[in-house]
């Protein structure tokens, strides 16, 4: 595949991370203004209120499985294993991360969040399997 199409999903995931940081900042500032928590409590990581804790946990989650996604995309590109299917899988993974994050920072209902996470996990596994197969065939 020519061009940098495999990197657009990476940038979309980066946008999600920055959006979550913004949401976390807004929720924390709102709680400090409301007097629900002192600013120093955040510095010392004490007693994070549930409203911002969900965002904080969601943000931490963006640096777990998605790290493997970023590495896979880069390896797909440098080995010339990226194609329309892998780009489609990459977009599917990112769309699932957005859906997962939206549930995580709102209802946080595991009935919905867990299957979406599992779907992303499988999509990413397919990307890694394709990369391994490509390298074996080359």
Tab-separated table of C-alpha atoms in Angstrom:
chain	number	residue	atom	x	y	z
A	1	UNK	CA	0.000	0.000	0.000
A	2	UNK	CA	1.355	3.413	-0.837
A	3	UNK	CA	1.135	6.449	1.362
A	4	UNK	CA	0.538	6.791	5.039
A	5	UNK	CA	-3.029	5.491	5.392
A	6	UNK	CA	-2.087	3.186	8.290
A	7	UNK	CA	-1.094	6.246	10.338
A	8	UNK	CA	-4.481	8.004	10.206
A	9	UNK	CA	-6.034	5.578	12.704
A	10	UNK	CA	-3.017	6.177	14.962
A	11	UNK	CA	-3.660	9.912	14.834
A	12	UNK	CA	-7.334	9.320	15.553
A	13	UNK	CA	-6.379	7.365	18.661
A	14	UNK	CA	-4.017	10.136	19.730
A	15	UNK	CA	-6.953	12.557	19.389
A	16	UNK	CA	-8.969	10.315	21.715
A	17	UNK	CA	-6.193	10.417	24.318
A	18	UNK	CA	-5.972	14.201	24.158
A	19	UNK	CA	-9.758	14.435	24.401
A	20	UNK	CA	-9.743	12.266	27.507
A	21	UNK	CA	-7.053	14.443	29.098
A	22	UNK	CA	-9.237	17.483	28.412
A	23	UNK	CA	-12.288	15.753	29.896
A	24	UNK	CA	-10.312	14.719	32.977
A	25	UNK	CA	-9.102	18.292	33.474
A	26	UNK	CA	-12.624	19.682	33.117
A	27	UNK	CA	-14.131	17.186	35.558
A	28	UNK	CA	-11.390	17.752	38.120
A	29	UNK	CA	-11.658	21.541	37.849
A	30	UNK	CA	-15.439	21.317	38.269
A	31	UNK	CA	-15.051	19.281	41.468
A	32	UNK	CA	-12.414	21.621	42.895
A	33	UNK	CA	-14.696	24.629	42.195
A	34	UNK	CA	-17.605	22.791	43.833
A	35	UNK	CA	-15.454	22.099	46.897
A	36	UNK	CA	-15.817	18.326	46.517
A	37	UNK	CA	-12.059	17.841	46.659
A	38	UNK	CA	-8.964	19.937	47.291
A	39	UNK	CA	-6.515	20.543	44.464
A	40	UNK	CA	-3.723	19.091	46.627
A	41	UNK	CA	-5.566	15.771	46.778
A	42	UNK	CA	-4.864	15.300	43.074
A	43	UNK	CA	-1.173	16.044	43.538
A	44	UNK	CA	-0.942	13.341	46.178
A	45	UNK	CA	-3.338	11.024	44.314
A	46	UNK	CA	-5.751	10.710	47.241
A	47	UNK	CA	-9.454	10.075	47.084
A	48	UNK	CA	-10.206	10.630	43.406
A	49	UNK	CA	-13.982	11.169	43.117
A	50	UNK	CA	-15.851	8.620	40.998
A	51	UNK	CA	-16.706	11.231	38.339
A	52	UNK	CA	-13.052	11.843	37.475
A	53	UNK	CA	-11.791	8.398	38.486
A	54	UNK	CA	-13.680	6.825	35.581
A	55	UNK	CA	-11.925	9.189	33.159
A	56	UNK	CA	-8.557	8.623	34.824
A	57	UNK	CA	-8.990	4.846	34.525
A	58	UNK	CA	-10.152	5.171	30.929
A	59	UNK	CA	-7.109	7.269	30.133
A	60	UNK	CA	-4.789	4.713	31.744
A	61	UNK	CA	-6.497	2.046	29.626
A	62	UNK	CA	-5.416	3.928	26.473
A	63	UNK	CA	-1.810	3.073	27.338
A	64	UNK	CA	-2.344	-0.663	27.691
A	65	UNK	CA	-3.690	-2.609	24.681
A	66	UNK	CA	-3.428	0.431	22.351
A	67	UNK	CA	0.354	0.442	22.793
A	68	UNK	CA	0.394	-2.890	20.951
A	69	UNK	CA	-1.836	-1.306	18.300
A	70	UNK	CA	0.605	1.534	17.689
A	71	UNK	CA	3.566	-0.843	17.468
A	72	UNK	CA	1.678	-3.145	15.100
A	73	UNK	CA	0.740	-0.283	12.771
A	74	UNK	CA	4.317	0.915	12.615
A	75	UNK	CA	5.580	-2.613	11.920
A	76	UNK	CA	2.915	-3.134	9.259
A	77	UNK	CA	4.142	0.021	7.559
A	78	UNK	CA	7.876	-0.659	7.693
A	79	UNK	CA	7.458	-4.261	6.492
A	80	UNK	CA	5.113	-3.183	3.662
A	81	UNK	CA	2.441	-5.441	5.169
A	82	UNK	CA	-0.122	-2.649	5.348
A	83	UNK	CA	-2.994	-2.990	2.920
A	84	UNK	CA	-6.644	-2.051	2.666
A	85	UNK	CA	-7.607	-4.862	5.054
A	86	UNK	CA	-5.106	-3.865	7.739
A	87	UNK	CA	-6.080	-0.212	7.422
A	88	UNK	CA	-9.729	-1.251	7.784
A	89	UNK	CA	-8.862	-3.302	10.857
A	90	UNK	CA	-6.937	-0.353	12.294
A	91	UNK	CA	-9.950	1.923	11.837
A	92	UNK	CA	-12.190	-0.730	13.409
A	93	UNK	CA	-9.867	-0.939	16.428
A	94	UNK	CA	-9.909	2.827	16.885
A	95	UNK	CA	-13.696	3.006	16.486
A	96	UNK	CA	-14.007	0.328	19.169
A	97	UNK	CA	-11.643	2.304	21.440
A	98	UNK	CA	-13.856	5.383	21.021
A	99	UNK	CA	-16.950	3.338	21.849
A	100	UNK	CA	-15.199	1.728	24.825
A	101	UNK	CA	-14.084	5.139	26.108
A	102	UNK	CA	-17.551	6.658	25.665
A	103	UNK	CA	-19.082	3.911	27.799
A	104	UNK	CA	-16.216	4.055	30.304
A	105	UNK	CA	-16.653	7.780	31.030
A	106	UNK	CA	-20.475	7.722	31.080
A	107	UNK	CA	-22.409	4.712	32.357
A	108	UNK	CA	-19.321	2.489	32.754
A	109	UNK	CA	-21.650	-0.467	32.258
A	110	UNK	CA	-19.566	-3.607	31.860
A	111	UNK	CA	-22.400	-5.349	29.983
A	112	UNK	CA	-21.571	-3.039	27.076
A	113	UNK	CA	-17.961	-2.140	27.742
A	114	UNK	CA	-16.582	-5.696	28.014
A	115	UNK	CA	-17.828	-6.969	24.630
A	116	UNK	CA	-16.514	-3.846	22.935
A	117	UNK	CA	-13.137	-4.347	24.577
A	118	UNK	CA	-13.156	-8.014	23.510
A	119	UNK	CA	-13.965	-7.040	19.920
A	120	UNK	CA	-11.042	-4.603	19.864
A	121	UNK	CA	-8.797	-7.267	21.343
A	122	UNK	CA	-9.750	-9.666	18.525
A	123	UNK	CA	-9.345	-7.030	15.816
A	124	UNK	CA	-5.872	-6.246	17.093
A	125	UNK	CA	-5.036	-9.945	17.271
A	126	UNK	CA	-6.016	-10.241	13.595
A	127	UNK	CA	-3.629	-7.405	12.761
A	128	UNK	CA	-0.769	-9.172	14.558
A	129	UNK	CA	-1.603	-12.507	12.905
A	130	UNK	CA	-1.517	-10.829	9.497
A	131	UNK	CA	1.850	-9.232	10.290
A	132	UNK	CA	3.298	-12.596	11.375
A	133	UNK	CA	1.891	-14.316	8.280
A	134	UNK	CA	3.313	-11.584	6.040
A	135	UNK	CA	6.756	-11.951	7.548
A	136	UNK	CA	6.638	-15.745	7.196
A	137	UNK	CA	5.609	-15.457	3.539
A	138	UNK	CA	8.242	-12.863	2.670
